[in-house]
mmCIF file of C-alpha atoms and ligand atoms in Angstrom:
data_model
loop_
_atom_site.group_PDB
_atom_site.id
_atom_site.type_symbol
_atom_site.label_atom_id
_atom_site.label_comp_id
_atom_site.label_asym_id
_atom_site.label_seq_id
_atom_site.Cartn_x
_atom_site.Cartn_y
_atom_site.Cartn_z
ATOM 1 C CA MET A 51 73.049 27.091 -55.506
ATOM 2 C CA ALA A 52 76.798 26.832 -55.534
ATOM 3 C CA PHE A 53 77.776 28.715 -58.486
ATOM 4 C CA VAL A 54 80.641 27.202 -61.184
ATOM 5 C CA GLU A 55 83.298 29.984 -61.117
ATOM 6 C CA ARG A 56 83.217 31.668 -64.694
ATOM 7 C CA VAL A 57 84.872 34.802 -65.815
ATOM 8 C CA PHE A 58 83.361 37.286 -68.618
ATOM 9 C CA SER A 59 84.319 40.527 -69.663
ATOM 10 C CA GLY A 60 83.687 42.870 -72.636
ATOM 11 C CA VAL A 61 85.385 45.296 -74.802
ATOM 12 C CA GLN A 62 83.835 47.611 -76.901
ATOM 13 C CA PRO A 63 84.290 47.776 -80.739
ATOM 14 C CA THR A 64 84.576 51.173 -81.006
ATOM 15 C CA GLY A 65 88.103 51.691 -82.531
ATOM 16 C CA ASN A 66 91.514 52.402 -81.632
ATOM 17 C CA LEU A 67 92.619 50.034 -78.942
ATOM 18 C CA HIS A 68 95.442 51.184 -77.308
ATOM 19 C CA LEU A 69 98.064 50.541 -74.623
ATOM 20 C CA GLY A 70 95.641 51.400 -71.810
ATOM 21 C CA ASN A 71 93.078 48.595 -73.097
ATOM 22 C CA TYR A 72 95.767 46.228 -73.146
ATOM 23 C CA LEU A 73 97.094 46.594 -69.642
ATOM 24 C CA GLY A 74 94.191 47.353 -68.134
ATOM 25 C CA ALA A 75 91.998 44.814 -69.241
ATOM 26 C CA ILE A 76 93.270 42.345 -72.098
ATOM 27 C CA VAL A 77 96.457 41.152 -70.193
ATOM 28 C CA ASN A 78 94.213 40.172 -67.620
ATOM 29 C CA PHE A 79 91.930 38.365 -69.727
ATOM 30 C CA VAL A 80 94.843 36.022 -71.207
ATOM 31 C CA LYS A 81 95.947 35.432 -67.697
ATOM 32 C CA MET A 82 92.317 34.238 -66.160
ATOM 33 C CA GLN A 83 92.586 31.659 -69.067
ATOM 34 C CA GLU A 84 94.780 29.447 -67.100
ATOM 35 C CA THR A 85 92.577 29.402 -63.782
ATOM 36 C CA HIS A 86 88.848 29.677 -65.082
ATOM 37 C CA ASN A 87 86.657 29.205 -67.781
ATOM 38 C CA CYS A 88 86.364 32.323 -69.841
ATOM 39 C CA ILE A 89 83.889 34.226 -72.061
ATOM 40 C CA TYR A 90 85.348 37.438 -74.006
ATOM 41 C CA CYS A 91 82.740 39.757 -75.596
ATOM 42 C CA VAL A 92 82.666 42.178 -78.087
ATOM 43 C CA VAL A 93 79.990 44.524 -77.273
ATOM 44 C CA ASP A 94 79.118 45.544 -80.404
ATOM 45 C CA MET A 95 75.152 46.419 -78.515
ATOM 46 C CA HIS A 96 76.980 48.672 -76.390
ATOM 47 C CA ALA A 97 79.136 50.571 -78.818
ATOM 48 C CA ILE A 98 76.345 51.810 -80.541
ATOM 49 C CA THR A 99 74.534 53.562 -77.078
ATOM 50 C CA MET A 100 77.133 56.477 -78.372
ATOM 51 C CA GLY A 101 76.536 58.747 -81.330
ATOM 52 C CA MET A 102 77.440 57.586 -84.883
ATOM 53 C CA ASP A 103 80.536 59.694 -84.741
ATOM 54 C CA VAL A 104 81.749 58.108 -81.717
ATOM 55 C CA TRP A 105 81.437 54.426 -83.298
ATOM 56 C CA GLY A 106 81.727 55.405 -86.829
ATOM 57 C CA GLY A 107 78.749 53.937 -88.501
ATOM 58 C CA PRO A 108 77.887 50.249 -89.742
ATOM 59 C CA ALA A 109 80.759 49.503 -92.104
ATOM 60 C CA GLU A 110 83.388 50.681 -89.288
ATOM 61 C CA LEU A 111 81.594 48.985 -86.202
ATOM 62 C CA ALA A 112 82.005 45.428 -88.393
ATOM 63 C CA ARG A 113 85.689 46.336 -88.930
ATOM 64 C CA ASN A 114 86.065 47.211 -85.187
ATOM 65 C CA THR A 115 84.227 44.324 -84.133
ATOM 66 C CA ARG A 116 86.689 42.505 -86.228
ATOM 67 C CA GLU A 117 89.708 44.226 -84.883
ATOM 68 C CA VAL A 118 89.118 43.587 -81.316
ATOM 69 C CA THR A 119 88.650 39.864 -81.889
ATOM 70 C CA ALA A 120 91.904 39.945 -83.701
ATOM 71 C CA ALA A 121 93.375 41.886 -80.783
ATOM 72 C CA PHE A 122 91.990 39.028 -78.326
ATOM 73 C CA ILE A 123 93.459 36.273 -80.448
ATOM 74 C CA ALA A 124 96.798 37.947 -81.432
ATOM 75 C CA SER A 125 97.311 38.955 -77.532
ATOM 76 C CA GLY A 126 97.206 34.896 -76.288
ATOM 77 C CA ILE A 127 93.318 34.578 -75.830
ATOM 78 C CA ASP A 128 92.481 30.787 -77.177
ATOM 79 C CA PRO A 129 89.204 31.002 -78.399
ATOM 80 C CA LYS A 130 88.769 27.207 -78.832
ATOM 81 C CA LYS A 131 89.532 27.037 -75.502
ATOM 82 C CA HIS A 132 87.396 29.511 -74.105
ATOM 83 C CA ILE A 133 84.846 31.406 -75.724
ATOM 84 C CA VAL A 134 85.379 34.705 -78.024
ATOM 85 C CA PHE A 135 81.984 36.007 -79.856
ATOM 86 C CA ASN A 136 80.226 39.456 -80.278
ATOM 87 C CA GLN A 137 77.207 40.523 -78.567
ATOM 88 C CA SER A 138 74.440 40.571 -80.895
ATOM 89 C CA GLN A 139 74.738 37.215 -82.554
ATOM 90 C CA VAL A 140 73.394 36.125 -78.766
ATOM 91 C CA SER A 141 69.551 37.475 -78.502
ATOM 92 C CA GLY A 142 69.670 36.742 -74.731
ATOM 93 C CA HIS A 143 71.880 39.624 -74.012
ATOM 94 C CA ALA A 144 68.734 41.885 -75.061
ATOM 95 C CA GLU A 145 66.300 39.315 -73.735
ATOM 96 C CA LEU A 146 67.763 39.171 -70.406
ATOM 97 C CA ALA A 147 68.282 43.299 -70.175
ATOM 98 C CA TRP A 148 64.433 43.748 -70.646
ATOM 99 C CA ILE A 149 63.752 41.483 -67.454
ATOM 100 C CA PHE A 150 66.526 43.606 -65.607
ATOM 101 C CA ASN A 151 64.769 47.020 -66.792
ATOM 102 C CA CYS A 152 62.008 45.955 -64.588
ATOM 103 C CA VAL A 153 64.257 45.004 -61.887
ATOM 104 C CA ALA A 154 66.737 47.917 -61.885
ATOM 105 C CA ARG A 155 65.475 51.227 -60.363
ATOM 106 C CA MET A 156 65.379 54.540 -61.948
ATOM 107 C CA GLY A 157 67.434 56.171 -58.891
ATOM 108 C CA TRP A 158 70.132 53.454 -59.532
ATOM 109 C CA LEU A 159 71.018 54.187 -63.097
ATOM 110 C CA ASN A 160 70.975 58.140 -62.361
ATOM 111 C CA ARG A 161 73.752 57.588 -60.017
ATOM 112 C CA MET A 162 75.780 56.141 -62.415
ATOM 113 C CA THR A 163 79.225 58.622 -62.841
ATOM 114 C CA GLN A 164 79.694 57.348 -66.452
ATOM 115 C CA PHE A 165 76.414 58.072 -67.482
ATOM 116 C CA LYS A 166 76.671 61.545 -66.530
ATOM 117 C CA GLU A 167 80.296 61.949 -68.130
ATOM 118 C CA LYS A 168 79.081 60.730 -71.333
ATOM 119 C CA ALA A 169 75.754 62.162 -71.568
ATOM 120 C CA GLY A 170 77.317 65.580 -70.783
ATOM 121 C CA LYS A 171 75.368 68.909 -70.542
ATOM 122 C CA ASP A 172 73.017 68.071 -73.376
ATOM 123 C CA ARG A 173 71.171 65.168 -71.627
ATOM 124 C CA GLU A 174 67.771 65.328 -73.305
ATOM 125 C CA ASN A 175 69.765 64.467 -76.365
ATOM 126 C CA ALA A 176 71.728 61.614 -75.131
ATOM 127 C CA SER A 177 70.411 57.868 -76.280
ATOM 128 C CA VAL A 178 68.410 56.350 -73.813
ATOM 129 C CA GLY A 179 70.601 53.234 -74.510
ATOM 130 C CA ILE A 180 73.448 55.295 -72.684
ATOM 131 C CA PHE A 181 71.282 55.556 -69.823
ATOM 132 C CA ASP A 182 70.529 51.855 -69.671
ATOM 133 C CA TYR A 183 73.958 50.754 -70.370
ATOM 134 C CA PRO A 184 74.708 49.502 -67.339
ATOM 135 C CA VAL A 185 71.448 47.118 -67.431
ATOM 136 C CA LEU A 186 73.058 45.657 -70.650
ATOM 137 C CA MET A 187 75.883 45.060 -68.940
ATOM 138 C CA ALA A 188 74.671 43.332 -66.047
ATOM 139 C CA ALA A 189 72.780 41.290 -68.369
ATOM 140 C CA ASP A 190 75.756 40.373 -70.248
ATOM 141 C CA ILE A 191 77.600 38.989 -66.907
ATOM 142 C CA LEU A 192 74.537 37.146 -65.443
ATOM 143 C CA LEU A 193 73.230 35.805 -69.008
ATOM 144 C CA TYR A 194 76.278 33.648 -68.286
ATOM 145 C CA ARG A 195 75.914 33.547 -64.445
ATOM 146 C CA ALA A 196 79.465 34.615 -64.144
ATOM 147 C CA THR A 197 81.407 35.077 -60.654
ATOM 148 C CA HIS A 198 84.243 37.176 -62.071
ATOM 149 C CA VAL A 199 84.435 40.171 -64.129
ATOM 150 C CA PRO A 200 88.135 41.591 -65.015
ATOM 151 C CA VAL A 201 87.190 44.908 -65.630
ATOM 152 C CA GLY A 202 89.047 48.590 -65.159
ATOM 153 C CA GLU A 203 88.913 50.689 -62.122
ATOM 154 C CA ASP A 204 86.295 52.928 -64.446
ATOM 155 C CA GLN A 205 84.200 49.891 -64.589
ATOM 156 C CA LYS A 206 83.419 49.140 -60.889
ATOM 157 C CA GLN A 207 80.304 51.282 -60.278
ATOM 158 C CA HIS A 208 79.013 49.297 -62.936
ATOM 159 C CA LEU A 209 79.851 46.003 -61.271
ATOM 160 C CA GLU A 210 77.885 47.421 -58.136
ATOM 161 C CA LEU A 211 75.084 48.053 -60.290
ATOM 162 C CA SER A 212 75.378 44.026 -61.723
ATOM 163 C CA ARG A 213 75.259 42.619 -57.975
ATOM 164 C CA ASP A 214 72.540 44.940 -56.974
ATOM 165 C CA ILE A 215 70.240 43.735 -59.730
ATOM 166 C CA ALA A 216 71.242 40.198 -59.061
ATOM 167 C CA GLN A 217 70.147 40.526 -55.581
ATOM 168 C CA LYS A 218 67.050 42.298 -56.243
ATOM 169 C CA PHE A 219 65.992 39.630 -58.920
ATOM 170 C CA ASN A 220 66.788 36.782 -56.414
ATOM 171 C CA ASN A 221 64.580 38.234 -53.483
ATOM 172 C CA ASP A 222 62.034 39.575 -55.962
ATOM 173 C CA PHE A 223 61.498 36.048 -57.237
ATOM 174 C CA GLY A 224 62.944 34.374 -54.370
ATOM 175 C CA ASP A 225 59.738 32.231 -54.185
ATOM 176 C CA SER A 226 59.385 31.402 -57.609
ATOM 177 C CA ILE A 227 63.151 30.546 -57.630
ATOM 178 C CA ARG A 228 62.588 28.246 -54.943
ATOM 179 C CA ALA A 229 60.009 26.382 -56.748
ATOM 180 C CA GLN A 230 62.063 25.717 -59.651
ATOM 181 C CA GLY A 231 64.012 24.022 -57.248
ATOM 182 C CA ALA A 232 66.903 26.078 -55.804
ATOM 183 C CA ASN A 233 66.349 25.821 -52.252
ATOM 184 C CA ASP A 234 68.272 28.551 -51.273
ATOM 185 C CA GLY A 235 66.467 30.639 -53.688
ATOM 186 C CA LEU A 236 69.767 32.245 -55.565
ATOM 187 C CA PHE A 237 69.333 32.248 -59.375
ATOM 188 C CA PHE A 238 72.188 34.630 -60.407
ATOM 189 C CA PRO A 239 75.224 34.816 -58.427
ATOM 190 C CA LEU A 240 76.375 38.415 -57.418
ATOM 191 C CA PRO A 241 79.525 39.231 -59.604
ATOM 192 C CA GLU A 242 83.123 40.070 -58.377
ATOM 193 C CA PRO A 243 85.100 42.576 -60.266
ATOM 194 C CA LEU A 244 88.815 41.653 -60.348
ATOM 195 C CA ILE A 245 90.667 44.969 -60.640
ATOM 196 C CA THR A 246 93.966 43.221 -60.709
ATOM 197 C CA GLY A 247 97.362 43.902 -63.169
ATOM 198 C CA PRO A 248 100.296 46.558 -62.407
ATOM 199 C CA ALA A 249 98.632 48.896 -64.481
ATOM 200 C CA THR A 250 95.355 49.552 -64.476
ATOM 201 C CA ARG A 251 95.570 52.842 -65.649
ATOM 202 C CA VAL A 252 97.632 53.932 -68.263
ATOM 203 C CA MET A 253 97.845 57.816 -68.848
ATOM 204 C CA SER A 254 98.326 59.619 -71.732
ATOM 205 C CA LEU A 255 102.139 60.186 -72.803
ATOM 206 C CA ARG A 256 101.534 63.979 -73.461
ATOM 207 C CA ASP A 257 99.930 64.531 -70.016
ATOM 208 C CA GLY A 258 100.110 62.513 -66.885
ATOM 209 C CA THR A 259 96.963 63.534 -65.437
ATOM 210 C CA LYS A 260 94.877 62.184 -68.348
ATOM 211 C CA LYS A 261 93.795 59.004 -68.838
ATOM 212 C CA MET A 262 95.365 57.439 -72.560
ATOM 213 C CA SER A 263 92.209 57.691 -74.820
ATOM 214 C CA LYS A 264 91.431 56.586 -78.294
ATOM 215 C CA SER A 265 89.469 59.764 -78.344
ATOM 216 C CA ASP A 266 92.453 62.411 -77.919
ATOM 217 C CA ALA A 267 93.143 64.163 -80.589
ATOM 218 C CA SER A 268 96.641 63.495 -80.354
ATOM 219 C CA ASP A 269 97.710 60.227 -81.810
ATOM 220 C CA ASN A 270 101.101 60.792 -79.801
ATOM 221 C CA SER A 271 99.242 60.552 -76.695
ATOM 222 C CA ARG A 272 98.839 56.808 -76.962
ATOM 223 C CA ILE A 273 100.099 53.732 -78.493
ATOM 224 C CA ASN A 274 97.784 52.066 -80.438
ATOM 225 C CA LEU A 275 97.704 48.298 -80.560
ATOM 226 C CA THR A 276 98.137 48.693 -84.247
ATOM 227 C CA ASP A 277 101.213 50.736 -84.361
ATOM 228 C CA ASP A 278 104.438 49.634 -85.703
ATOM 229 C CA ALA A 279 107.600 49.053 -84.511
ATOM 230 C CA ASP A 280 109.108 52.548 -85.709
ATOM 231 C CA THR A 281 105.967 54.530 -84.750
ATOM 232 C CA ILE A 282 106.134 52.692 -81.095
ATOM 233 C CA ALA A 283 109.235 53.800 -80.335
ATOM 234 C CA GLN A 284 108.961 56.968 -81.759
ATOM 235 C CA LYS A 285 106.035 57.802 -79.471
ATOM 236 C CA ILE A 286 107.892 56.718 -76.596
ATOM 237 C CA ARG A 287 110.700 58.993 -77.245
ATOM 238 C CA LYS A 288 108.411 62.053 -77.767
ATOM 239 C CA ALA A 289 106.768 61.323 -74.436
ATOM 240 C CA LYS A 290 106.277 63.997 -72.255
ATOM 241 C CA THR A 291 108.766 63.858 -68.931
ATOM 242 C CA ASP A 292 110.056 66.375 -66.434
ATOM 243 C CA PRO A 293 113.589 67.648 -66.546
ATOM 244 C CA GLU A 294 114.559 65.826 -63.141
ATOM 245 C CA PRO A 295 116.639 62.594 -63.413
ATOM 246 C CA LEU A 296 114.645 59.161 -62.248
ATOM 247 C CA PRO A 297 114.166 58.805 -58.577
ATOM 248 C CA SER A 298 115.724 55.570 -57.101
ATOM 249 C CA GLU A 299 112.526 55.078 -55.029
ATOM 250 C CA GLU A 300 108.817 55.317 -55.427
ATOM 251 C CA LYS A 301 108.395 57.590 -53.140
ATOM 252 C CA GLY A 302 110.172 60.089 -55.262
ATOM 253 C CA LEU A 303 107.704 59.699 -58.360
ATOM 254 C CA GLU A 304 105.064 61.567 -56.446
ATOM 255 C CA GLY A 305 103.935 64.366 -58.019
ATOM 256 C CA ARG A 306 105.819 63.595 -61.309
ATOM 257 C CA PRO A 307 102.731 61.756 -62.986
ATOM 258 C CA GLU A 308 104.485 61.508 -66.736
ATOM 259 C CA ALA A 309 107.434 59.699 -64.909
ATOM 260 C CA ASP A 310 105.402 57.700 -62.809
ATOM 261 C CA ASN A 311 102.966 56.578 -65.839
ATOM 262 C CA LEU A 312 106.352 55.775 -67.951
ATOM 263 C CA VAL A 313 107.506 53.601 -64.909
ATOM 264 C CA GLY A 314 104.388 52.186 -64.434
ATOM 265 C CA ILE A 315 104.269 51.109 -68.166
ATOM 266 C CA PHE A 316 107.834 49.541 -67.758
ATOM 267 C CA ALA A 317 107.023 47.978 -64.789
ATOM 268 C CA ALA A 318 103.549 46.499 -66.023
ATOM 269 C CA LEU A 319 104.941 45.117 -69.459
ATOM 270 C CA SER A 320 108.182 43.741 -67.754
ATOM 271 C CA GLY A 321 105.862 42.057 -65.129
ATOM 272 C CA ARG A 322 108.445 43.757 -62.584
ATOM 273 C CA ALA A 323 107.414 46.038 -59.521
ATOM 274 C CA LYS A 324 107.912 49.897 -59.820
ATOM 275 C CA ALA A 325 110.127 49.751 -56.804
ATOM 276 C CA ASP A 326 112.504 47.168 -59.249
ATOM 277 C CA VAL A 327 112.389 49.110 -61.899
ATOM 278 C CA LEU A 328 113.842 52.205 -60.346
ATOM 279 C CA ARG A 329 116.329 50.381 -58.435
ATOM 280 C CA GLU A 330 117.683 49.809 -62.173
ATOM 281 C CA PHE A 331 117.176 53.249 -63.780
ATOM 282 C CA GLY A 332 116.746 55.205 -60.472
ATOM 283 C CA GLY A 333 119.536 58.374 -60.991
ATOM 284 C CA GLY A 334 119.793 58.156 -64.385
ATOM 285 C CA GLN A 335 118.869 60.229 -67.180
ATOM 286 C CA PHE A 336 115.081 59.940 -69.074
ATOM 287 C CA SER A 337 116.783 59.354 -72.276
ATOM 288 C CA SER A 338 118.373 55.735 -71.486
ATOM 289 C CA PHE A 339 115.121 54.800 -70.167
ATOM 290 C CA LYS A 340 112.718 55.858 -72.732
ATOM 291 C CA ASN A 341 115.478 54.155 -75.008
ATOM 292 C CA ALA A 342 114.773 50.979 -72.554
ATOM 293 C CA LEU A 343 111.589 51.443 -72.561
ATOM 294 C CA ALA A 344 110.857 51.884 -76.170
ATOM 295 C CA GLU A 345 112.909 48.835 -76.932
ATOM 296 C CA LEU A 346 110.467 46.947 -74.401
ATOM 297 C CA CYS A 347 107.361 48.464 -75.987
ATOM 298 C CA VAL A 348 108.619 47.087 -79.189
ATOM 299 C CA ALA A 349 109.613 43.602 -78.101
ATOM 300 C CA LYS A 350 105.905 42.920 -76.377
ATOM 301 C CA LEU A 351 103.454 45.113 -78.954
ATOM 302 C CA ALA A 352 105.161 45.027 -82.555
ATOM 303 C CA PRO A 353 104.422 41.051 -82.807
ATOM 304 C CA ILE A 354 100.660 41.788 -81.413
ATOM 305 C CA ALA A 355 100.293 44.233 -84.254
ATOM 306 C CA GLY A 356 101.810 42.118 -86.929
ATOM 307 C CA GLU A 357 99.783 38.981 -85.642
ATOM 308 C CA MET A 358 96.231 41.491 -85.591
ATOM 309 C CA LYS A 359 97.465 42.661 -89.353
ATOM 310 C CA ARG A 360 97.698 38.987 -90.554
ATOM 311 C CA LEU A 361 94.509 38.156 -88.497
ATOM 312 C CA VAL A 362 92.278 41.078 -89.872
ATOM 313 C CA ALA A 363 93.525 40.264 -93.619
ATOM 314 C CA ASP A 364 91.117 36.925 -93.528
ATOM 315 C CA PRO A 365 87.858 38.499 -92.255
ATOM 316 C CA GLY A 366 86.286 35.184 -93.180
ATOM 317 C CA HIS A 367 88.301 33.326 -90.946
ATOM 318 C CA ILE A 368 87.711 35.998 -87.920
ATOM 319 C CA ASP A 369 84.238 36.059 -88.663
ATOM 320 C CA ALA A 370 84.193 32.213 -88.331
ATOM 321 C CA THR A 371 85.826 32.339 -84.783
ATOM 322 C CA LEU A 372 83.092 34.725 -83.682
ATOM 323 C CA ASN A 373 79.990 32.389 -84.884
ATOM 324 C CA ASP A 374 81.668 29.549 -83.160
ATOM 325 C CA GLY A 375 81.927 31.492 -79.926
ATOM 326 C CA ALA A 376 78.435 32.517 -80.690
ATOM 327 C CA ASP A 377 77.242 28.993 -81.005
ATOM 328 C CA ARG A 378 78.829 28.091 -77.679
ATOM 329 C CA ALA A 379 77.709 31.212 -75.779
ATOM 330 C CA ARG A 380 74.028 30.391 -77.046
ATOM 331 C CA ALA A 381 74.131 27.114 -75.722
ATOM 332 C CA ILE A 382 74.858 28.188 -71.953
ATOM 333 C CA ALA A 383 72.614 31.806 -72.579
ATOM 334 C CA ASP A 384 69.487 30.016 -73.672
ATOM 335 C CA GLU A 385 69.453 27.214 -70.623
ATOM 336 C CA THR A 386 69.892 30.694 -68.429
ATOM 337 C CA MET A 387 67.070 32.279 -70.426
ATOM 338 C CA LYS A 388 64.912 29.380 -69.923
ATOM 339 C CA LEU A 389 64.794 28.789 -66.518
ATOM 340 C CA SER A 390 64.697 33.187 -66.355
ATOM 341 C CA LYS A 391 61.370 32.966 -68.373
ATOM 342 C CA ASP A 392 60.195 30.311 -65.871
ATOM 343 C CA ILE A 393 60.711 31.924 -62.923
ATOM 344 C CA VAL A 394 59.170 35.322 -64.145
ATOM 345 C CA GLY A 395 56.175 33.399 -65.482
ATOM 346 C CA PHE A 396 56.868 33.708 -69.407
ATOM 347 C CA ILE A 397 55.181 30.943 -71.004
ATOM 348 C CA ARG A 398 57.056 29.185 -73.465
ATOM 349 C CA ARG A 399 57.346 26.521 -75.917
ATOM 350 C CA ARG A 400 58.387 23.031 -73.724
HETATM 351 N N1 LIG B 118 81.556 48.743 -70.072
HETATM 352 C C1 LIG B 118 82.719 48.023 -70.131
HETATM 353 C C2 LIG B 118 83.464 48.775 -70.602
HETATM 354 O O1 LIG B 118 83.596 49.828 -71.102
HETATM 355 C C3 LIG B 118 82.163 46.768 -71.353
HETATM 356 C C4 LIG B 118 81.184 45.877 -71.152
HETATM 357 C C5 LIG B 118 79.847 45.650 -71.517
HETATM 358 C C6 LIG B 118 81.895 44.845 -70.240
HETATM 359 N N2 LIG B 118 79.905 44.702 -70.851
HETATM 360 C C7 LIG B 118 80.520 44.292 -70.113
HETATM 361 C C8 LIG B 118 82.975 44.578 -69.349
HETATM 362 C C9 LIG B 118 80.505 43.413 -69.108
HETATM 363 C C10 LIG B 118 82.942 43.712 -68.325
HETATM 364 C C11 LIG B 118 81.748 42.857 -68.425
HETATM 365 O O2 LIG B 118 84.673 48.922 -70.410
#
């Protein structure tokens, strides 16, 4: 079967979207719209896999779901040309995840490094959902038989698992798939990760060896997508640096994680190579580079924050956008579920 190229990706509505999410994921989502049919999903079902202290409870979940949607739209994702919706509105995600639960092996999931990190020491007390998280993620992607998945580096292992699940399903049910008319026995494509973009790893502004994170205790460690111009500029000026001037070549950034991070952010936001940025600012003091970086961050991010604010002020409109996206997602998902049920041997109304 020749699969139509289709992009799918998801973002969890767990609050505090920041520059790392923007440069690591959303910028690529925006770009993919030019060449592909794209489906962007606010994965609310994934959000509840963690404790309620993490996702904040029902009111916060709804608020954060709308905020991620607003961030997508404010960043330039077009919900009319492409599909933007929240996961829980399309029941196929849960249904296909169940079938995949019976395809995936315990051993595969036991190897997932993110589960080990998230569950921490107290594994007995981790939700079953957090263990099963990558299976639901495979269902998200394969429900639309998506071929390309823009994700951050940290999701690579989960993407490999999605491929393993697709392949095992195709193998296990090969005869049944062929009986349904697919001569090559392929029902699911093997989705490819797209790990592109100049700065897939944005680091903390307080510690260049740690990833920028929504859960860092210091708000100065990150630039939130909702920060206003003054806050953005202040955070950049306060960002940790070392006493040396900026190097003129990329090699000089080795062993200087904070400098490397700030130059990386500048490069990513301006669409230039790091070497090019250093050609301009190398040899100069950090303070003047920081001023230029603050200006750039404000120019690129403050309009997004402003637009997000405008959008979340009208939740009815955001909900209508999500409902419309869900209707269009469901049309694709229902077709996959029908065929999947036939392949597995589940009786359904015809
Ligand atoms: N696990 C992803 C993350 O935390 C979010 C996600 C859920 C996702 N389902 C997905 C990403 C499907 C890509 C495709 O970043």
